[in-house]
Amino acid sequence: MSPIKPFTLSAWVLLVLAGSATVQAQNSTSKVAITAPLAIVKKAPLSENELQRWSHLDLIKDSIAGMSVDRAYAELLQGKTGKKVIVGIVDSGVDIEHPDLQGMIWTNPKEIPGNGIDDDKNGFIDDIHGWNFLGDAVHENLEMTRIVKKGDDGSAQYKAALAQYEERSSKVLEDKQQVDFLLDVHNTIKKELNKTTYKLEDLSTITSTDPKVTRSKMIMTQIFTNGGPTFDPEAELEDYRESVYDQFNYNLNKDYDGRKIVGDNPEDIKNNHYGNNVVFGPDKEKALHGTHVAGIIGQIRGNNLGGDGISNNVEILTVRAVPDGDEYDKDIALAIRYAVDNGAKVINGSFGKSFSPHKQWVYDAIKYAAKKDVLIVHAAGNDGYNIDETKNINYPNDSEDNVKEFADNVITIGAINKDYGENVVASFSNFGKINVDVFAPGEEIYATVPNNKYKYLQGTSMASPNVAGVAALIRSYYPKLKASQVKHILMDSGVALPSMIVLGENPDPTQKPVPVSSAESSKTGKMVNAYNALLMAEKMSKK
């Protein structure tokens, strides 16, 4: 799959329109894990403040399946002083100038800003706040496209890539037709209402009997009904249009070569000093994904701006290595090593793909991080697949045979929504009792985006930094705990999912999805809980 982009509400409701689905404790010896009734759902609509920070709330106290972050600060961290933790964000770039991230950005103490000299002699000139391995490149092919472009070498990888490429290309052509149709529907409503944007209640004022207007009203009513209170037709239909056309023009376009802008040889891992120090890239708006991830982890708490970050004691180190398309294995391997060498104790990786021609480079970087006691938090992916199945592997992973882990410093995160019950696992979230470790909030997550703005996004991309933030909390207040210990605390201290849950997209929208045992979801069948994790860290730190 492509890098795990923001899985916006528009994508979800449009999938609904296209005919997709509308939408105990596992082997833990922990004595602090919370169990809960089968269904805990907040009956009244969430307030705007609750929705903006639901991942911080508490399942029992607030009837919302959050991570009990506020409870942890109120009951466990009052009066305590933690140490700064550097969190590496390997992503599309970060708007380090965002007001809600000020004071939370890493600065290289060994570099003199703007002198054009590699003061710390690491091969990267003026890497003040991190490094941009993509230079001025923004768009890229998918890995399957790159493999197909190289030609038939008789390998199983080529055959699999070609099959996926042809299937994906056919789907994108269908999506192009759909997005064009929906934009016409949207423009019809705008013209009828004489408004640039509108809400569900505005649709009820339309009285026209024109068949096109009537049909457009019906379609937009359905989208709003499924989209929820944060749905913005103007913004989200544009997001959907951009996503579809980017796939058509860049990701699947065999004639497009995004790498020539970078100027390196992506097949040579020894050609490792390239890019520049502009960590948000050539177009700050395109750093939306990484800026959102950074905000989830470290946007300033309690300043009445936007949402709150999980950890109040982090320094965000930006490594830009994820383009609009599939990341190169070389960039990811070097990005991990760069973050490790510059002091990161937690690295967030909200990216993934289906093919990894040079996966050994990434595996070696993961092992390097393990030796340096660095925890890597990785998103499970947004396809609704069981990634234990060989055909559905989500790279990078931490098991060369997709079964046995070669390192104990990687934790893979699936996504949940705020409603605890059989549908608590997000339908888009990948799962797997071998290759997904635990779940965390990943739907309707509110955080920073470029140019002083905020936005709701969703995906395992958002679940992963929620966990990275909790990991940073643990490493801040209990710095003697090792990366492997933090990983297992996050897994073992979680709140149990309901015993029976729905996993993946419903293949037949005319039939009610069939719940399965939560043991099928992940290694733990749990959701990360900051309060429990800190209690367990306290106990473990005294051993």
Coordinates of C-alpha atoms in Angstrom, one line a residue:
M1 CA 0.0 0.0 0.0
S2 CA 1.0 3.6 -0.3
P3 CA 2.2 5.6 2.7
I4 CA -0.5 5.7 5.3
K5 CA -2.1 8.9 4.4
P6 CA -4.7 10.6 6.5
F7 CA -7.8 8.4 6.1
T8 CA -10.2 11.3 6.1
L9 CA -14.0 11.2 6.8
S10 CA -14.5 11.9 3.1
A11 CA -12.8 8.7 2.1
W12 CA -15.0 6.7 4.6
V13 CA -18.3 8.2 3.6
L14 CA -17.5 7.9 -0.1
L15 CA -16.7 4.3 0.4
V16 CA -20.1 4.0 2.0
L17 CA -21.7 5.7 -0.9
A18 CA -19.9 3.4 -3.3
G19 CA -21.4 0.4 -1.6
S20 CA -19.0 -0.6 1.1
A21 CA -20.0 -1.3 4.7
T22 CA -21.9 1.3 6.6
V23 CA -20.8 1.6 9.1
Q24 CA -11.3 -11.3 27.6
A25 CA -8.2 -9.8 28.6
Q26 CA -5.6 -11.8 26.6
N27 CA -2.6 -13.6 28.2
S28 CA -1.6 -10.7 30.5
T29 CA -0.3 -11.2 34.0
S30 CA -0.9 -7.5 34.7
K31 CA -2.8 -6.6 37.8
V32 CA -3.6 -3.1 36.7
A33 CA -5.5 -3.9 33.4
I34 CA -9.0 -2.6 33.3
T35 CA -11.9 -4.8 32.2
A36 CA -15.1 -3.3 31.0
P37 CA -18.7 -4.3 30.1
L38 CA -19.4 -5.5 26.6
A39 CA -20.6 -2.1 25.5
I40 CA -19.9 1.4 26.9
V41 CA -21.2 4.0 24.6
K42 CA -21.7 7.7 25.5
K43 CA -25.4 8.3 25.0
A44 CA -25.4 12.1 24.5
P45 CA -23.5 13.7 21.6
L46 CA -20.0 14.6 22.3
S47 CA -19.2 18.2 23.0
E48 CA -16.7 19.9 20.7
N49 CA -14.1 19.8 23.4
E50 CA -14.7 16.1 24.1
L51 CA -14.5 15.3 20.4
Q52 CA -11.2 17.2 19.9
R53 CA -9.5 15.3 22.7
W54 CA -11.4 12.0 23.0
S55 CA -8.3 10.0 22.9
H56 CA -7.2 11.5 26.2
L57 CA -10.5 10.5 28.0
D58 CA -11.3 7.5 30.2
L59 CA -13.5 4.5 29.3
I60 CA -15.1 4.2 32.7
K61 CA -15.3 7.9 33.7
D62 CA -16.2 9.4 30.3
S63 CA -17.8 6.4 28.5
I64 CA -15.3 7.0 25.6
A65 CA -12.7 4.5 24.6
G66 CA -9.7 6.9 25.1
M67 CA -6.3 6.2 26.7
S68 CA -7.0 7.8 30.1
V69 CA -4.3 10.4 29.5
D70 CA -6.0 13.2 31.5
R71 CA -6.5 10.8 34.4
A72 CA -2.8 9.9 34.3
Y73 CA -1.8 13.5 34.5
A74 CA -4.3 14.3 37.3
E75 CA -3.7 11.3 39.5
L76 CA -0.2 10.0 38.7
L77 CA 2.0 12.8 37.3
Q78 CA 1.1 15.7 39.6
G79 CA 4.2 17.1 41.2
K80 CA 6.5 14.8 39.2
T81 CA 9.2 16.0 36.9
G82 CA 10.2 14.0 33.9
K83 CA 13.1 14.3 31.5
K84 CA 13.0 15.4 27.9
V85 CA 12.5 12.6 25.4
I86 CA 13.5 13.0 21.8
V87 CA 10.9 11.5 19.5
G88 CA 11.8 11.0 15.9
I89 CA 9.0 11.4 13.4
V90 CA 9.8 9.7 10.1
D91 CA 7.1 11.1 7.8
S92 CA 6.2 13.7 5.2
G93 CA 7.8 16.6 7.1
V94 CA 6.7 18.7 10.0
D95 CA 5.7 22.4 10.1
I96 CA 8.1 23.3 12.9
E97 CA 6.8 26.8 12.9
H98 CA 3.3 25.9 14.1
P99 CA 2.5 27.9 17.2
D100 CA 1.2 24.8 19.1
L101 CA 4.5 23.0 18.6
Q102 CA 6.8 25.8 19.8
G103 CA 9.2 24.6 22.5
M104 CA 8.6 21.0 21.4
I105 CA 10.9 20.9 18.4
W106 CA 14.4 19.3 18.7
T107 CA 17.4 21.5 18.0
N108 CA 20.7 20.0 17.2
P109 CA 23.1 21.3 19.9
K110 CA 26.2 20.4 17.8
E111 CA 25.2 22.6 14.8
I112 CA 25.7 26.3 14.3
P113 CA 22.6 27.5 12.4
G114 CA 23.1 28.8 8.9
N115 CA 26.9 28.7 8.6
G116 CA 26.9 26.2 5.8
I117 CA 29.3 23.9 7.7
D118 CA 28.8 20.4 8.9
D119 CA 29.7 21.3 12.4
D120 CA 29.0 17.9 14.0
K121 CA 30.6 16.1 11.0
N122 CA 27.7 13.7 10.5
G123 CA 27.5 14.3 6.8
F124 CA 24.5 16.6 7.0
I125 CA 25.1 20.4 6.7
D126 CA 23.1 22.6 9.0
D127 CA 20.7 19.8 10.2
I128 CA 19.3 22.1 12.9
H129 CA 15.9 20.4 13.4
G130 CA 16.4 17.1 11.5
W131 CA 16.9 16.2 7.9
N132 CA 14.9 16.0 4.7
F133 CA 16.0 12.9 2.7
L134 CA 13.6 13.8 -0.1
G135 CA 14.9 17.3 -0.9
D136 CA 12.4 19.1 -3.2
A137 CA 10.6 15.9 -4.2
V138 CA 6.9 15.6 -3.2
H139 CA 5.2 12.9 -5.4
E140 CA 6.3 9.4 -6.0
N141 CA 5.3 6.1 -7.6
L142 CA 4.0 3.2 -5.5
E143 CA 6.5 0.5 -5.0
M144 CA 4.4 -1.8 -7.2
T145 CA 4.7 0.7 -10.0
R146 CA 8.4 0.9 -9.7
I147 CA 8.7 -2.9 -9.8
V148 CA 6.5 -3.1 -12.9
K149 CA 8.5 -0.3 -14.6
K150 CA 11.7 -2.4 -14.2
G151 CA 10.2 -5.1 -16.3
D152 CA 9.4 -8.8 -16.0
D153 CA 12.4 -10.6 -14.3
G154 CA 10.4 -13.8 -13.8
S155 CA 10.2 -13.3 -10.1
A156 CA 7.2 -13.9 -7.9
Q157 CA 7.5 -10.3 -6.7
Y158 CA 7.1 -9.0 -10.2
K159 CA 4.0 -11.1 -10.8
A160 CA 2.4 -10.1 -7.5
A161 CA 3.2 -6.4 -8.2
L162 CA 1.8 -6.5 -11.7
A163 CA -1.4 -8.1 -10.5
Q164 CA -1.8 -5.5 -7.8
Y165 CA -0.9 -2.7 -10.2
E166 CA -3.5 -3.7 -12.7
E167 CA -6.2 -4.1 -10.0
R168 CA -5.3 -0.7 -8.4
S169 CA -5.2 1.1 -11.8
S170 CA -8.7 -0.2 -12.6
K171 CA -10.0 0.9 -9.2
V172 CA -8.5 4.4 -9.6
L173 CA -10.3 4.8 -13.0
E174 CA -13.5 4.0 -11.2
D175 CA -12.7 6.4 -8.4
K176 CA -12.0 9.2 -10.9
Q177 CA -15.5 8.7 -12.3
Q178 CA -17.0 8.7 -8.9
V179 CA -15.2 11.8 -7.6
D180 CA -16.1 13.7 -10.7
F181 CA -19.7 12.7 -10.2
L182 CA -19.7 13.7 -6.5
L183 CA -18.1 17.0 -7.2
D184 CA -20.9 17.7 -9.7
V185 CA -23.4 16.8 -6.9
H186 CA -21.6 19.1 -4.5
N187 CA -21.5 22.0 -6.9
T188 CA -25.2 21.5 -7.6
I189 CA -26.0 21.9 -3.9
K190 CA -23.7 24.9 -3.6
K191 CA -25.4 26.6 -6.5
E192 CA -28.9 25.8 -5.1
L193 CA -28.0 27.1 -1.7
N194 CA -25.8 29.9 -3.0
K195 CA -23.2 28.9 -0.4
T196 CA -19.6 27.8 -0.7
T197 CA -20.0 25.2 2.0
Y198 CA -23.0 24.0 4.0
K199 CA -24.2 21.7 6.7
L200 CA -26.8 18.9 7.0
E201 CA -29.5 21.3 8.2
D202 CA -29.1 23.4 5.2
L203 CA -30.1 20.5 2.9
S204 CA -33.5 20.4 4.5
T205 CA -34.2 24.0 3.3
I206 CA -34.0 22.9 -0.4
T207 CA -37.5 22.7 -1.9
S208 CA -36.6 22.5 -5.6
T209 CA -38.3 19.8 -7.7
D210 CA -35.6 19.7 -10.3
P211 CA -34.6 16.0 -10.6
K212 CA -30.9 16.8 -10.5
V213 CA -31.2 18.9 -7.4
T214 CA -33.4 16.4 -5.7
R215 CA -31.0 13.6 -6.4
S216 CA -28.0 15.7 -5.2
K217 CA -29.8 16.5 -2.0
M218 CA -30.5 12.8 -1.3
I219 CA -26.9 11.9 -1.9
M220 CA -25.4 14.6 0.2
T221 CA -27.8 13.9 3.0
Q222 CA -26.6 10.3 3.0
I223 CA -23.0 11.4 3.1
F224 CA -23.6 13.9 5.9
T225 CA -25.5 11.2 7.9
N226 CA -22.6 8.8 7.8
G227 CA -19.9 11.5 7.9
G228 CA -20.5 12.7 11.4
P229 CA -20.4 16.2 13.0
T230 CA -17.0 17.1 11.6
F231 CA -17.8 16.5 8.0
D232 CA -16.9 19.4 5.7
P233 CA -18.0 18.8 2.1
E234 CA -15.9 21.5 0.5
A235 CA -12.7 20.5 2.2
E236 CA -13.1 16.7 2.3
L237 CA -14.4 16.3 -1.3
E238 CA -11.3 18.3 -2.4
D239 CA -9.1 15.9 -0.3
Y240 CA -10.8 13.0 -2.0
R241 CA -10.3 14.5 -5.4
E242 CA -6.6 15.2 -4.7
S243 CA -6.0 11.7 -3.4
V244 CA -7.6 10.1 -6.5
Y245 CA -5.8 12.4 -9.0
D246 CA -2.5 12.0 -7.3
Q247 CA -2.8 8.2 -7.7
F248 CA -3.6 8.6 -11.3
N249 CA -1.0 11.3 -12.1
Y250 CA 1.9 10.1 -9.9
N251 CA 1.5 7.0 -7.8
L252 CA 0.4 4.7 -10.7
N253 CA 1.9 6.7 -13.6
K254 CA 4.8 4.6 -15.0
D255 CA 6.0 7.6 -17.0
Y256 CA 6.5 9.7 -13.8
D257 CA 9.9 9.7 -12.1
G258 CA 9.8 11.6 -8.8
R259 CA 13.3 10.4 -7.7
K260 CA 15.2 12.4 -10.3
I261 CA 14.5 15.5 -8.3
V262 CA 16.4 14.0 -5.3
G263 CA 19.5 13.3 -7.4
D264 CA 20.8 10.2 -5.5
N265 CA 20.9 6.5 -6.5
P266 CA 18.0 4.9 -4.5
E267 CA 19.5 1.4 -5.3
D268 CA 22.8 2.2 -3.4
I269 CA 22.6 2.4 0.4
K270 CA 26.2 3.7 0.5
N271 CA 25.1 6.8 -1.4
N272 CA 23.7 8.2 1.8
H273 CA 24.3 11.9 2.0
Y274 CA 21.6 13.7 0.0
G275 CA 18.6 15.9 0.6
N276 CA 18.5 19.2 2.6
N277 CA 17.7 20.6 6.0
V278 CA 14.2 22.0 5.1
V279 CA 12.3 19.6 7.2
F280 CA 8.8 20.5 6.0
G281 CA 9.9 20.2 2.3
P282 CA 9.3 22.5 -0.6
D283 CA 5.6 23.0 0.1
K284 CA 4.7 23.3 3.7
E285 CA 1.0 22.3 3.0
K286 CA 2.3 18.9 1.9
A287 CA 3.7 18.3 5.3
L288 CA 0.2 17.9 6.6
H289 CA 0.5 14.2 7.6
G290 CA 3.7 14.6 9.5
T291 CA 2.6 17.8 11.2
H292 CA -0.6 16.0 12.4
V293 CA 1.4 13.2 13.7
A294 CA 3.7 15.6 15.6
G295 CA 0.7 17.3 17.1
I296 CA -0.8 14.1 18.4
I297 CA 2.4 13.4 20.3
G298 CA 3.5 16.8 21.4
Q299 CA 1.3 19.8 20.8
I300 CA 1.3 22.0 23.9
R301 CA -1.0 20.9 26.6
G302 CA -3.4 23.3 28.3
N303 CA -2.8 26.4 26.2
N304 CA -6.3 26.6 24.8
L305 CA -5.0 26.2 21.3
G306 CA -6.3 23.3 19.2
G307 CA -5.9 19.9 20.9
D308 CA -3.5 18.6 23.5
G309 CA -0.5 16.4 22.9
I310 CA 0.0 13.1 24.8
S311 CA 3.4 14.0 26.2
N312 CA 4.4 17.3 27.8
N313 CA 8.1 16.6 27.7
V314 CA 9.2 15.8 24.2
E315 CA 11.4 17.2 21.5
I316 CA 10.2 16.4 18.0
L317 CA 13.0 15.4 15.7
T318 CA 11.8 15.5 12.0
V319 CA 13.1 13.2 9.4
R320 CA 11.3 13.7 6.0
A321 CA 11.4 10.4 4.1
V322 CA 7.8 9.7 3.2
P323 CA 6.6 11.2 -0.1
D324 CA 3.1 11.2 -1.7
G325 CA 3.5 7.7 -2.9
D326 CA 5.6 4.8 -1.5
E327 CA 8.7 5.5 0.5
Y328 CA 12.0 4.1 -0.7
D329 CA 13.6 1.5 1.6
K330 CA 16.8 3.3 1.5
D331 CA 15.3 6.5 2.8
I332 CA 13.5 4.7 5.7
A333 CA 16.7 2.8 6.7
L334 CA 18.7 6.0 6.7
A335 CA 16.0 8.0 8.5
I336 CA 15.8 5.5 11.3
R337 CA 19.6 5.6 11.7
Y338 CA 19.6 9.4 11.6
A339 CA 17.0 9.6 14.4
V340 CA 18.8 7.0 16.5
D341 CA 22.2 8.8 16.1
N342 CA 20.7 12.1 17.2
G343 CA 19.3 10.8 20.4
A344 CA 15.7 9.7 19.7
K345 CA 14.4 7.2 22.2
V346 CA 11.1 6.7 20.4
I347 CA 10.6 6.8 16.6
N348 CA 7.1 7.0 15.1
G349 CA 6.6 5.4 11.6
S350 CA 3.1 6.2 10.2
F351 CA 3.9 4.7 6.8
G352 CA 3.8 1.3 5.1
K353 CA 3.7 -0.5 1.7
S354 CA 3.0 -3.9 0.2
F355 CA 6.4 -4.5 -1.4
S356 CA 9.9 -3.9 0.0
P357 CA 12.7 -4.8 -2.5
H358 CA 15.4 -3.7 -0.1
K359 CA 13.8 -4.7 3.1
Q360 CA 17.0 -6.0 4.6
W361 CA 18.3 -2.4 4.7
V362 CA 15.3 -1.5 6.9
Y363 CA 15.7 -4.6 9.0
D364 CA 19.3 -3.7 9.7
A365 CA 18.3 -0.2 10.7
I366 CA 15.7 -1.7 13.1
K367 CA 18.3 -3.9 14.6
Y368 CA 20.6 -0.9 15.0
A369 CA 17.8 1.0 16.8
A370 CA 17.4 -2.1 19.1
K371 CA 21.1 -2.0 20.0
K372 CA 20.8 1.6 20.8
D373 CA 17.7 1.1 23.0
V374 CA 15.2 2.9 20.7
L375 CA 11.5 1.9 20.5
I376 CA 9.9 2.1 17.0
V377 CA 6.1 2.6 16.9
H378 CA 4.6 1.6 13.6
A379 CA 1.2 1.9 12.1
A380 CA -0.5 -1.4 11.0
G381 CA -2.0 0.0 7.8
N382 CA -5.4 1.1 6.6
D383 CA -6.6 -1.7 4.2
G384 CA -8.8 -3.6 6.7
Y385 CA -6.6 -6.7 6.0
N386 CA -5.3 -9.5 8.2
I387 CA -1.6 -8.8 7.8
D388 CA -0.7 -12.2 9.1
E389 CA -1.5 -13.5 5.6
T390 CA 1.5 -13.4 3.3
K391 CA -0.4 -11.6 0.6
N392 CA -1.2 -8.8 2.9
I393 CA 2.2 -8.0 4.6
N394 CA 2.6 -4.4 5.6
Y395 CA 6.3 -3.3 5.4
P396 CA 8.3 -2.5 7.3
N397 CA 7.8 -5.3 9.7
D398 CA 9.9 -6.9 12.4
S399 CA 9.8 -10.5 11.2
E400 CA 11.6 -11.7 8.1
D401 CA 9.2 -14.7 7.8
N402 CA 6.2 -12.7 9.0
V403 CA 6.0 -14.8 12.1
K404 CA 9.1 -14.7 14.3
E405 CA 10.4 -11.3 15.4
F406 CA 14.1 -10.6 14.9
A407 CA 14.0 -7.7 17.4
D408 CA 11.9 -6.7 20.4
N409 CA 11.8 -2.9 19.9
V410 CA 9.0 -2.6 17.3
I411 CA 5.3 -2.3 18.3
T412 CA 2.7 -2.3 15.6
I413 CA -0.6 -0.4 16.2
G414 CA -4.1 -0.9 14.9
A415 CA -6.9 1.8 15.2
I416 CA -10.0 2.0 17.3
N417 CA -12.9 4.6 17.5
K418 CA -14.4 6.2 20.5
D419 CA -17.4 3.8 20.9
Y420 CA -16.5 0.8 23.1
G421 CA -18.5 -2.2 21.7
E422 CA -18.3 -4.8 19.0
N423 CA -17.5 -2.1 16.4
V424 CA -14.8 -0.4 18.4
V425 CA -12.0 -1.5 15.9
A426 CA -12.0 0.9 13.0
S427 CA -13.2 -0.9 9.9
F428 CA -10.2 0.4 7.9
S429 CA -7.6 -0.9 10.4
N430 CA -5.4 -3.8 9.6
F431 CA -5.3 -6.6 12.2
G432 CA -3.6 -9.9 12.9
K433 CA -2.9 -11.9 16.0
I434 CA 0.8 -12.3 15.1
N435 CA 1.7 -9.0 13.5
V436 CA -0.4 -6.4 15.2
D437 CA 0.4 -5.8 18.9
V438 CA -2.2 -3.5 20.3
F439 CA -4.8 -0.9 19.3
A440 CA -5.2 2.9 20.0
P441 CA -7.4 5.8 19.0
G442 CA -7.3 6.4 15.3
E443 CA -10.7 7.9 14.2
E444 CA -11.5 11.6 14.2
I445 CA -8.3 12.7 15.8
Y446 CA -7.8 16.4 16.1
A447 CA -4.3 17.9 15.8
T448 CA -2.0 20.4 14.2
V449 CA -1.7 20.8 10.4
P450 CA 0.5 23.3 8.5
N451 CA 0.2 27.0 8.6
N452 CA -1.3 27.4 12.1
K453 CA -4.3 25.2 11.4
Y454 CA -5.9 22.1 12.9
K455 CA -7.8 19.2 11.4
Y456 CA -9.6 15.9 12.1
L457 CA -7.8 13.0 10.4
Q458 CA -8.1 9.3 10.8
G459 CA -6.1 6.2 10.1
T460 CA -3.6 3.9 11.9
S461 CA -1.3 6.8 11.1
M462 CA -3.1 8.6 14.0
A463 CA -3.2 5.6 16.3
S464 CA 0.6 5.1 16.0
P465 CA 1.6 8.5 17.4
N466 CA -1.0 8.2 20.2
V467 CA 1.0 5.2 21.3
A468 CA 4.3 6.9 20.6
G469 CA 3.1 9.7 22.9
V470 CA 2.4 7.3 25.7
A471 CA 5.8 5.6 25.1
A472 CA 7.4 9.0 25.5
L473 CA 5.6 9.6 28.7
I474 CA 6.9 6.3 30.1
R475 CA 10.5 7.1 28.9
S476 CA 10.2 10.6 30.4
Y477 CA 9.2 9.6 33.9
Y478 CA 10.9 6.1 34.0
P479 CA 14.0 6.6 31.9
K480 CA 15.7 3.5 33.2
L481 CA 13.3 1.2 31.5
K482 CA 14.5 -0.3 28.3
A483 CA 12.7 0.0 24.9
S484 CA 11.7 -3.7 25.1
Q485 CA 10.2 -3.1 28.6
V486 CA 8.3 -0.1 27.4
K487 CA 6.9 -2.1 24.5
H488 CA 5.6 -4.8 26.7
I489 CA 4.2 -2.4 29.2
L490 CA 2.2 -0.8 26.5
M491 CA 0.9 -4.2 25.4
D492 CA 0.4 -5.8 28.8
S493 CA -1.3 -2.9 30.6
G494 CA -3.9 -2.2 28.0
V495 CA -7.7 -2.3 28.4
A496 CA -9.3 -5.5 27.0
L497 CA -11.3 -5.1 23.8
P498 CA -14.8 -6.6 24.0
S499 CA -14.7 -10.4 23.7
M500 CA -16.4 -10.3 20.3
I501 CA -15.6 -7.6 17.7
V502 CA -16.0 -6.8 14.0
L503 CA -12.7 -6.7 12.1
G504 CA -12.0 -5.2 8.6
E505 CA -14.4 -3.9 6.0
N506 CA -17.7 -5.7 5.5
P507 CA -17.5 -7.5 2.2
D508 CA -21.2 -7.6 1.8
P509 CA -23.0 -4.4 2.8
T510 CA -26.4 -6.1 2.5
Q511 CA -25.4 -8.4 5.4
K512 CA -24.6 -7.6 9.0
P513 CA -20.9 -8.1 9.7
V514 CA -20.1 -11.2 11.8
P515 CA -18.1 -10.5 15.0
V516 CA -15.1 -12.7 15.8
S517 CA -13.1 -13.3 19.0
S518 CA -11.0 -10.3 19.9
A519 CA -8.1 -12.8 20.1
E520 CA -8.0 -12.6 16.3
S521 CA -7.3 -8.8 16.4
S522 CA -3.8 -8.7 17.7
K523 CA -1.3 -10.3 20.1
T524 CA -3.0 -8.8 23.1
G525 CA -6.6 -8.1 22.2
K526 CA -6.2 -4.8 24.0
M527 CA -6.2 -1.0 23.7
V528 CA -3.3 1.1 25.0
N529 CA -4.1 2.9 28.3
A530 CA -1.7 5.6 29.6
Y531 CA -2.9 5.4 33.2
N532 CA -2.4 1.6 33.4
A533 CA 0.9 1.9 31.5
L534 CA 2.3 4.4 34.0
L535 CA 1.2 2.3 37.0
M536 CA 3.0 -0.7 35.5
A537 CA 6.1 1.3 34.7
E538 CA 6.2 2.5 38.3
K539 CA 6.0 -1.1 39.5
M540 CA 8.6 -2.4 37.0
S541 CA 11.0 0.4 37.7
K542 CA 11.3 -0.7 41.3
K543 CA 12.4 -4.2 40.5

